[in-house]
Backbone as ProteinMPNN parsed JSONL, in Angstrom:
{"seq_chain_A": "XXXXXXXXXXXXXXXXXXXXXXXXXXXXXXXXXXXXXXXXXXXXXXXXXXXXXXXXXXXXXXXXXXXXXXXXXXXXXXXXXXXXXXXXXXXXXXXXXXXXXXXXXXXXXXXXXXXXXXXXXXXXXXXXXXXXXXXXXXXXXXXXXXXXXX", "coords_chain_A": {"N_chain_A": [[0.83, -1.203, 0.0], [2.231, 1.284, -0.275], [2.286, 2.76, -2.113], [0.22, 4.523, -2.491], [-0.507, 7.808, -1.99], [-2.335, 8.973, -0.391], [-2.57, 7.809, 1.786], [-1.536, 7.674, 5.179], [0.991, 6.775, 6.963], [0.01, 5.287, 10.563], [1.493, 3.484, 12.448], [3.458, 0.897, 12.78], [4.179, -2.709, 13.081], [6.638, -5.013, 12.721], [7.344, -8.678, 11.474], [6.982, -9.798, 14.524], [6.989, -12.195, 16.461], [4.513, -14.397, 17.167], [2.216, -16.597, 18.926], [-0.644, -18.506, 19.125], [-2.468, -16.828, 18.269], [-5.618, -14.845, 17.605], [-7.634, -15.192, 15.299], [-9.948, -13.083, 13.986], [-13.345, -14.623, 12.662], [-15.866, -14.108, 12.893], [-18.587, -12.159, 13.67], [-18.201, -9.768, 16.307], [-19.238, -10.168, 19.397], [-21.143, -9.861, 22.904], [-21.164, -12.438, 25.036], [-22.522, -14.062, 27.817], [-21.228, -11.701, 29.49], [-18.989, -11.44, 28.629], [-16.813, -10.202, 25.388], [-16.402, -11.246, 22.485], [-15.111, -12.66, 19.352], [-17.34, -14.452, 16.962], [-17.485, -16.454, 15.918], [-14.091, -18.025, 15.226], [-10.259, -18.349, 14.861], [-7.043, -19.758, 15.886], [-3.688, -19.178, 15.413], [0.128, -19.994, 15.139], [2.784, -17.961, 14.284], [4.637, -15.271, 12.145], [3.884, -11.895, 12.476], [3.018, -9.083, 10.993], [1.559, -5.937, 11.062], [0.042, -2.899, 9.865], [-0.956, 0.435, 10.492], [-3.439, 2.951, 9.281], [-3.626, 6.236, 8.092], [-6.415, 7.33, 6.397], [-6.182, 10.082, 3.949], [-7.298, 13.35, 2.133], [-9.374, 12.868, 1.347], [-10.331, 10.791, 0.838], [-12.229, 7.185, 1.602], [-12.493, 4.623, 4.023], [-13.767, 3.188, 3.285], [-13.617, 2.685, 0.547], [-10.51, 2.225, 0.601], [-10.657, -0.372, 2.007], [-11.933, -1.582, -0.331], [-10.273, -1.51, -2.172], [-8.368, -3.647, -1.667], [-9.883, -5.419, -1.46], [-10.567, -5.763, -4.308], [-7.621, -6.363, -4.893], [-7.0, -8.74, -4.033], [-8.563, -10.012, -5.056], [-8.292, -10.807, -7.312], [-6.105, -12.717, -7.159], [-4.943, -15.168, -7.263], [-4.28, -17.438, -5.483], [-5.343, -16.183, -2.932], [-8.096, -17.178, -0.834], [-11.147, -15.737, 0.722], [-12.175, -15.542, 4.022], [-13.648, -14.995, 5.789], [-16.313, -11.811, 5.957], [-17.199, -8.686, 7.14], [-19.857, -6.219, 7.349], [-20.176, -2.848, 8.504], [-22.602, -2.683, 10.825], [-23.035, -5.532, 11.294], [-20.714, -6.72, 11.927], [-20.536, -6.099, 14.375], [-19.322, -4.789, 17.853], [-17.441, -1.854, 16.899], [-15.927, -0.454, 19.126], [-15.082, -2.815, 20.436], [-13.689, -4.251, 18.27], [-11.737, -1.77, 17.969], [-10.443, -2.432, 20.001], [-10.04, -4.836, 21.916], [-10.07, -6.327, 19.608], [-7.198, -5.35, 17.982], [-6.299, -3.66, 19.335], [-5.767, -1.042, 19.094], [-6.709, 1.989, 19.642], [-7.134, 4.24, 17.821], [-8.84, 3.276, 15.962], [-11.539, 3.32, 16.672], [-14.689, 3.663, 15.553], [-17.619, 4.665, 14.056], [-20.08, 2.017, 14.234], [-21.467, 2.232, 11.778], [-19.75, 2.553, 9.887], [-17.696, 0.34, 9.761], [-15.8, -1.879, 8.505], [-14.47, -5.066, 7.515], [-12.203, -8.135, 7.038], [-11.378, -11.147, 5.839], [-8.122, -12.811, 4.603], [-7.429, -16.302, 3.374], [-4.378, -17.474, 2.265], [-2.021, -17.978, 0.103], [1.348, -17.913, -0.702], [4.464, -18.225, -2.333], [4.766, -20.426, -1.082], [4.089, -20.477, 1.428], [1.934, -19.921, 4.01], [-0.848, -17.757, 4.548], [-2.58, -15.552, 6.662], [-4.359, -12.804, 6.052], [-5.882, -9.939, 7.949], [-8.119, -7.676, 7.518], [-9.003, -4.417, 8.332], [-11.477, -1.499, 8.49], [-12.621, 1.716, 9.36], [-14.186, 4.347, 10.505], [-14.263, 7.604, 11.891], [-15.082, 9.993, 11.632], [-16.052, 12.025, 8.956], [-13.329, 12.862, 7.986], [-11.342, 11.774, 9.487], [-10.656, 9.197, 9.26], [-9.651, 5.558, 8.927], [-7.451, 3.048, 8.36], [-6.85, -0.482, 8.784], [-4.197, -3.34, 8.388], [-3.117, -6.562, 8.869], [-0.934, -8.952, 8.523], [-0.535, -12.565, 8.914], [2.148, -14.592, 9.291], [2.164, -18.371, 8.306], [3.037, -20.673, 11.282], [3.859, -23.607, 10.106]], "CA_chain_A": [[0.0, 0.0, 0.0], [2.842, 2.053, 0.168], [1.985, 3.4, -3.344], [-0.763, 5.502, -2.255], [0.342, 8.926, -1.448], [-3.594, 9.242, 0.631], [-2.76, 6.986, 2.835], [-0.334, 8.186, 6.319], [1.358, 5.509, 8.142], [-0.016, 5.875, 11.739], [1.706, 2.943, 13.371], [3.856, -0.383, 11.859], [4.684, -3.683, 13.777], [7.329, -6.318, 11.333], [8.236, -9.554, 12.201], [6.67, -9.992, 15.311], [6.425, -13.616, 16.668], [2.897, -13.856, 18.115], [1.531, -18.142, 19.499], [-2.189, -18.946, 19.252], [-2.899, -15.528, 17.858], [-6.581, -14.654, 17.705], [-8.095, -14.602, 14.029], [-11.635, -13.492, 14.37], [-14.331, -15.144, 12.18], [-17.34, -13.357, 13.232], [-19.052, -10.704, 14.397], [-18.051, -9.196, 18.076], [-20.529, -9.9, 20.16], [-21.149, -9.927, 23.884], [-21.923, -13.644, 25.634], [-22.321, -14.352, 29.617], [-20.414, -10.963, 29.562], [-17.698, -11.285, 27.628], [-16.904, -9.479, 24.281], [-15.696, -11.875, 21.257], [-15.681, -13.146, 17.989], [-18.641, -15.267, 17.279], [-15.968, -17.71, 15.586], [-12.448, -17.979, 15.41], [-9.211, -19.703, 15.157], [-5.978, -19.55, 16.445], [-2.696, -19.53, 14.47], [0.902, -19.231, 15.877], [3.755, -17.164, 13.566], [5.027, -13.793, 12.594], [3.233, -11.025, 12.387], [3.082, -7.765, 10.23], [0.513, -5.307, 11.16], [0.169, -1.638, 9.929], [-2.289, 0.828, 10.79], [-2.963, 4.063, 8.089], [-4.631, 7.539, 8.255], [-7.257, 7.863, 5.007], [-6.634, 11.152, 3.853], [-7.152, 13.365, 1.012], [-11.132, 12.593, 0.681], [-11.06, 9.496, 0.205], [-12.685, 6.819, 2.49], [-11.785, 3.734, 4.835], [-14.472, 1.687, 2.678], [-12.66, 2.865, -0.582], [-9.363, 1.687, 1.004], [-11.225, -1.751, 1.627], [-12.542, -1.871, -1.364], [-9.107, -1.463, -2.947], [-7.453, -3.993, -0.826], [-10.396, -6.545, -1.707], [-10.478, -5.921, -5.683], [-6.26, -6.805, -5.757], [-6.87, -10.044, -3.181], [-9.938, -11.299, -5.386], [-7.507, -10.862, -8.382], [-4.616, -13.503, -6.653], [-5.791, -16.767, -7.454], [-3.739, -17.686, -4.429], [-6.026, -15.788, -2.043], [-9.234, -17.156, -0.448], [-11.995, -15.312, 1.828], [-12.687, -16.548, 4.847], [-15.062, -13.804, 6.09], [-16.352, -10.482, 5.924], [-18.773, -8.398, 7.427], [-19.766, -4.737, 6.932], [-21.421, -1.936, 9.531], [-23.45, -2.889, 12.264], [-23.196, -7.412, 11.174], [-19.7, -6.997, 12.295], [-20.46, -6.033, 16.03], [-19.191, -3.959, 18.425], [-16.415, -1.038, 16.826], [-14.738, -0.211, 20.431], [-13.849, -4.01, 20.532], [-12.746, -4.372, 17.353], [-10.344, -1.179, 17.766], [-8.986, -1.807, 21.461], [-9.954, -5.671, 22.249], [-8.995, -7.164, 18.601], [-6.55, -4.968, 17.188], [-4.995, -2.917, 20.509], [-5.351, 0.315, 18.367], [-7.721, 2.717, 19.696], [-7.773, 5.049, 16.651], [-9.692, 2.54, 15.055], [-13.04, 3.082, 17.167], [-15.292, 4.747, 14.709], [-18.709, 4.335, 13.973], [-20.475, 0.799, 13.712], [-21.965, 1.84, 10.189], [-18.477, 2.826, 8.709], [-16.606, -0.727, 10.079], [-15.645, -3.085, 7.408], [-13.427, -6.324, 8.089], [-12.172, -9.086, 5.967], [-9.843, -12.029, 6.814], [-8.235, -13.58, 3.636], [-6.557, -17.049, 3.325], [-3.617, -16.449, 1.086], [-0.629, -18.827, -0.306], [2.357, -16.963, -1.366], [5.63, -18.393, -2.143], [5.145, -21.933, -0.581], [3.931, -20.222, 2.564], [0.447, -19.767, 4.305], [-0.699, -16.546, 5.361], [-3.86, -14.868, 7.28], [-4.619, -11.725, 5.784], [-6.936, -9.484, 8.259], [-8.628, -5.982, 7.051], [-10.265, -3.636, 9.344], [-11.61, 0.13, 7.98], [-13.358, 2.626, 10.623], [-14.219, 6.191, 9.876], [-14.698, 8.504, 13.179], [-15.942, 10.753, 11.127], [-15.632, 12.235, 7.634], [-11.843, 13.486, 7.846], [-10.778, 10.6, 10.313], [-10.754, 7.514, 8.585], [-8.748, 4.461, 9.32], [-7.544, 1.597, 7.474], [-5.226, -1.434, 9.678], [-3.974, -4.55, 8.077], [-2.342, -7.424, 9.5], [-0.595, -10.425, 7.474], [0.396, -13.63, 9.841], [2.526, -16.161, 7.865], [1.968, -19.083, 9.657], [4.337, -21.254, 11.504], [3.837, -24.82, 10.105]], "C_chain_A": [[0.867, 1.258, 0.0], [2.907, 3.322, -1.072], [0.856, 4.479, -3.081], [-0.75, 6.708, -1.182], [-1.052, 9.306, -0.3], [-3.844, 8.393, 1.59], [-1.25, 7.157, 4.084], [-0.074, 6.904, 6.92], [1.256, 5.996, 9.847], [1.439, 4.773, 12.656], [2.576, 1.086, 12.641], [4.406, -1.338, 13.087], [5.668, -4.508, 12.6], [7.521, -7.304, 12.234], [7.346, -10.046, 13.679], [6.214, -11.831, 15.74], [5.585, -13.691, 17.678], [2.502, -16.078, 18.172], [0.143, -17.863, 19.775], [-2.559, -17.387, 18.716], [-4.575, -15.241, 17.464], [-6.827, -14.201, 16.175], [-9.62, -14.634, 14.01], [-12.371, -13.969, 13.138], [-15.628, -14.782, 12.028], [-17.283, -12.601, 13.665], [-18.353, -10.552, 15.963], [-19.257, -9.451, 18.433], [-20.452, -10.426, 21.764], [-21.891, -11.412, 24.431], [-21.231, -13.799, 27.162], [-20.992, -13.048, 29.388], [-19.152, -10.421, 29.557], [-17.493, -11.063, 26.278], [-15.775, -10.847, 23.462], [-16.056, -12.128, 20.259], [-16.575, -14.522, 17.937], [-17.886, -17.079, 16.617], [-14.69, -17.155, 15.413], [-11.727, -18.972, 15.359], [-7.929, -18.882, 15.622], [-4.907, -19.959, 16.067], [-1.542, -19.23, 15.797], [1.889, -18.739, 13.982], [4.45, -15.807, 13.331], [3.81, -13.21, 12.039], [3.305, -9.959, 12.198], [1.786, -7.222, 10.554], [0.977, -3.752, 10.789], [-1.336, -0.273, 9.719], [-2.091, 2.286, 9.717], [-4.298, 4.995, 8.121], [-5.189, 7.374, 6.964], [-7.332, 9.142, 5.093], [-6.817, 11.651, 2.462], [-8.767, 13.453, 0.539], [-11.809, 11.477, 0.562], [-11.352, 8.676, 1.67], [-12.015, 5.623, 2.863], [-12.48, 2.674, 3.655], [-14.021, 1.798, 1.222], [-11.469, 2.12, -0.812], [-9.841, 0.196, 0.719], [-11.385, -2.473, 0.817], [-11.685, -2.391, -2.481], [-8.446, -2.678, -3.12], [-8.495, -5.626, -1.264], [-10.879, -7.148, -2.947], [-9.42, -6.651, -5.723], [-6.48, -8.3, -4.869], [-7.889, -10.706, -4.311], [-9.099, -11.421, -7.116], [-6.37, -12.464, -8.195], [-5.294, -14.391, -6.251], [-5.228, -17.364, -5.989], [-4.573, -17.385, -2.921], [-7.771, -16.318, -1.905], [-10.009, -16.407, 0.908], [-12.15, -16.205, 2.57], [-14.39, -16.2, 5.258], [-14.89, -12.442, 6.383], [-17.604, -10.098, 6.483], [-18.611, -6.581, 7.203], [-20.833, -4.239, 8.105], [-21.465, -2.66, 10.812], [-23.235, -4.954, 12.498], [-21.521, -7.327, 11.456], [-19.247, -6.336, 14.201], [-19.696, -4.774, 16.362], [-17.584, -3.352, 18.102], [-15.483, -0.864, 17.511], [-14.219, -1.667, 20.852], [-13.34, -4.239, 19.712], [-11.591, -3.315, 18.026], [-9.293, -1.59, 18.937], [-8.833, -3.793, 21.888], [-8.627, -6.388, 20.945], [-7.708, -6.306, 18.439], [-5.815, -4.05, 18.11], [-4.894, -1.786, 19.963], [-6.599, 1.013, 18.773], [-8.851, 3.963, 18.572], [-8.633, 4.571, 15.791], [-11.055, 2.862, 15.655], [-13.632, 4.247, 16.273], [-16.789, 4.536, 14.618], [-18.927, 2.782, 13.82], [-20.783, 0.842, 12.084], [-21.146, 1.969, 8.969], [-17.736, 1.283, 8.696], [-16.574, -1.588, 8.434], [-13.998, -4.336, 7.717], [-13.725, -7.389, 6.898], [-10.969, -9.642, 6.713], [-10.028, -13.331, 5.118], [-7.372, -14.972, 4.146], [-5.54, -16.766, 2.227], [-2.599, -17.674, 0.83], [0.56, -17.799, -1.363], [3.733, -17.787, -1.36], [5.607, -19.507, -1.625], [4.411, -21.422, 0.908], [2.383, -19.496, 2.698], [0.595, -18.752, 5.264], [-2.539, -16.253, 5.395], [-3.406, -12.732, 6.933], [-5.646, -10.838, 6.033], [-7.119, -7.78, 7.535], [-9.384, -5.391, 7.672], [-9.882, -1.78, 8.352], [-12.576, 0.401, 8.884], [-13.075, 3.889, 9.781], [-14.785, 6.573, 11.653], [-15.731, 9.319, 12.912], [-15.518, 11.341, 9.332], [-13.892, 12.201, 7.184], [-11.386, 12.436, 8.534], [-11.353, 9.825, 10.352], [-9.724, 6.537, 8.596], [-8.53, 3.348, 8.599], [-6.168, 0.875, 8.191], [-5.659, -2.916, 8.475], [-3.198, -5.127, 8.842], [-2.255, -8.583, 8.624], [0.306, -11.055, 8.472], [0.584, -14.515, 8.557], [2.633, -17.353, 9.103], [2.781, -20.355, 9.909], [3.731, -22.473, 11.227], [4.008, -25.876, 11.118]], "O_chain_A": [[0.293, 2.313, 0.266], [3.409, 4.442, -0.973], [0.914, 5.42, -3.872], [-0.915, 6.644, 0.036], [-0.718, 9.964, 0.685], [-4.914, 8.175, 2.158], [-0.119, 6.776, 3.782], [-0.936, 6.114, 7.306], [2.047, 6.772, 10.383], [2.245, 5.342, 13.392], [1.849, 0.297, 12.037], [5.023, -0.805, 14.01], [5.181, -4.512, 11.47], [7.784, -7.138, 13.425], [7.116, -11.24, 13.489], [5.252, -12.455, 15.293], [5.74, -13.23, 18.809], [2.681, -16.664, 17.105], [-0.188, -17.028, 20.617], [-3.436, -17.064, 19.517], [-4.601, -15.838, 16.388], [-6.39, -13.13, 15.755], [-10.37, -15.609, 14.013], [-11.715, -13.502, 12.206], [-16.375, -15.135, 11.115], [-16.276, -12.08, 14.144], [-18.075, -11.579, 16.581], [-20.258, -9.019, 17.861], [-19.721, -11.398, 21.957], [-23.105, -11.533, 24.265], [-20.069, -13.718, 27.561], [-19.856, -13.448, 29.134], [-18.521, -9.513, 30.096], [-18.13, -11.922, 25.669], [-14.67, -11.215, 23.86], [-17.237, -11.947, 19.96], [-16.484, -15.451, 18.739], [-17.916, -18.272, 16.921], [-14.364, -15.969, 15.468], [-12.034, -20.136, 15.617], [-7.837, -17.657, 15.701], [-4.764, -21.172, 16.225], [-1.77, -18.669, 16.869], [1.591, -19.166, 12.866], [4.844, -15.21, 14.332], [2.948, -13.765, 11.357], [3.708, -9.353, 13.192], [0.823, -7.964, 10.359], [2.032, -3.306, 11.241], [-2.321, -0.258, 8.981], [-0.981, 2.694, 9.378], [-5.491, 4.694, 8.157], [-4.279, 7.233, 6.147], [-8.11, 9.687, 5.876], [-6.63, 10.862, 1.535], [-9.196, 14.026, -0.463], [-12.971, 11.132, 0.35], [-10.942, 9.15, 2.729], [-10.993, 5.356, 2.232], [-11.941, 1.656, 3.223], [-14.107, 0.714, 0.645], [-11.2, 1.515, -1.85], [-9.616, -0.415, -0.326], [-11.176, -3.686, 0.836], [-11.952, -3.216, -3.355], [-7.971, -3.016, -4.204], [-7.951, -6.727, -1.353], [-11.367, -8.27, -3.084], [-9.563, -7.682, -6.381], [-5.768, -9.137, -5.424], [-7.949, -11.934, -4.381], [-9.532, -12.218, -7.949], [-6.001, -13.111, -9.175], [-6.029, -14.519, -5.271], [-6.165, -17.836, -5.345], [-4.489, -18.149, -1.96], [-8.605, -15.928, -2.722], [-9.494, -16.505, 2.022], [-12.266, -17.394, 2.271], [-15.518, -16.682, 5.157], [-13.893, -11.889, 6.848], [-18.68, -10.695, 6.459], [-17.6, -5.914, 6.978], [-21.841, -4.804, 8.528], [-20.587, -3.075, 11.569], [-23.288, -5.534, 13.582], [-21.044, -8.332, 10.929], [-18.217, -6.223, 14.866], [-19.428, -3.889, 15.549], [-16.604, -3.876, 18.632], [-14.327, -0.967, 17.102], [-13.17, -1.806, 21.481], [-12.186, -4.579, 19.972], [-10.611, -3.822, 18.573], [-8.084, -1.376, 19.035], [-7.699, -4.199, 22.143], [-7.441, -6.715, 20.981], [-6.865, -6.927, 19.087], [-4.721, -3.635, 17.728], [-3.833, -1.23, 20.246], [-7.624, 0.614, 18.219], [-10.021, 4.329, 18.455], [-9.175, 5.266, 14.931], [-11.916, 2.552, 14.833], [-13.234, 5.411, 16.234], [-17.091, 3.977, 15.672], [-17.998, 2.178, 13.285], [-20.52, -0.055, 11.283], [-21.367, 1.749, 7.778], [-17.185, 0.979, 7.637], [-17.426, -1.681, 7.55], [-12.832, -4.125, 8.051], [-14.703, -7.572, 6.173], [-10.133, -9.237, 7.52], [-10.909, -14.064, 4.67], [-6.691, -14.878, 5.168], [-5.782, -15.93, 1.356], [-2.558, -18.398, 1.825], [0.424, -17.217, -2.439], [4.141, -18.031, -0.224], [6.77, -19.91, -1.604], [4.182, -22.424, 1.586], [1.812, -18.788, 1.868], [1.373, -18.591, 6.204], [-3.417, -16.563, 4.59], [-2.62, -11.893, 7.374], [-6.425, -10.578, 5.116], [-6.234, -7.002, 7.178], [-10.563, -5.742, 7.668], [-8.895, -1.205, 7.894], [-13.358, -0.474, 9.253], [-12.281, 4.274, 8.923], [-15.521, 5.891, 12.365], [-16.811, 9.473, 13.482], [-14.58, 10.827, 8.722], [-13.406, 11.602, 6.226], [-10.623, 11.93, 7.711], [-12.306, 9.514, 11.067], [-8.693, 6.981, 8.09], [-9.49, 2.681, 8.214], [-5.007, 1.281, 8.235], [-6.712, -3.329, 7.988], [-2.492, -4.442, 9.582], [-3.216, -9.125, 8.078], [1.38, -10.617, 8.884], [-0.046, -14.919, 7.579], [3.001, -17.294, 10.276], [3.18, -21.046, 8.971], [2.879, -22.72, 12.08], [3.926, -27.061, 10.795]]}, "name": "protein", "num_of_chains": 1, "seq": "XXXXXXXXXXXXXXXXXXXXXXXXXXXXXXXXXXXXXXXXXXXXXXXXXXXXXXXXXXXXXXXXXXXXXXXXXXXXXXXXXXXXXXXXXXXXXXXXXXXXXXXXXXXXXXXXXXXXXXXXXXXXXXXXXXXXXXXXXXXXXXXXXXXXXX"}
């Protein structure tokens, strides 16, 4: 993404070796009073995450949109799941539970999430997508790509 001069780098992790790592599946949602994904799995490997200001005009679901035209192009890449708005649950856990980034909490009806499967190079990777808008001008777009430890 580094090609797109409307997009600021807020925040970059590389490399990171992360065990049982939390890949959500579903919606957020609250059960016996606890906030999670309604499915899930749990990978271990490294972990690339980078989080990015939308500026310029353009939007978080634009970004998304971008990000889920070049994946549906790469025969290599399968969806797992996606949800959009309000069918992807509660915003303030996505930004601070899943993803530890607060700038992400934005509206429920802006959210958009995607989690691809991916094969690259001999190697298996989890490709998550989260977009939030706060509001018009503060718009958010985080990715995260785990390659996963065999």
């Amino acid at each position: 993404m580094s090609e797109y001069v409307h997009l600021q780098e807020i925040d970059r992790e590389a490399g990171k070796g992360v065990r049982d790592h939390l890949i959500p599946l579903g919606a957020i949602e609250k059960v016996r009073g606890v906030w999670a994904p309604r499915d899930r799995e749990r990978l271990t490997g490294s972990l690339e995450s980078v989080t990015w200001r939308v500026l310029d005009g353009y939007t978080s679901e634009e970004m998304v949109q971008e990000l889920d035209d070049r994946l549906a192009d790469n025969d290599g890449a399968n969806l797992q799941f996606r949800c959009e708005a309000r069918a992807c649950g509660s915003s303030v856990q996505w930004a601070n539970k899943i993803f530890g980034e607060r700038l992400l909490y934005g509206t429920e009806s802006s959210q958009r999430y995607r989690v691809y499967a991916l094969e690259h190079d001999g190697a298996s990777y989890r490709v998550l997508i989260y977009g939030s808008a706060r509001s018009s001008d503060r718009q958010y777009l985080h990715a995260e790509a785990l390659k996963i430890t065999p």
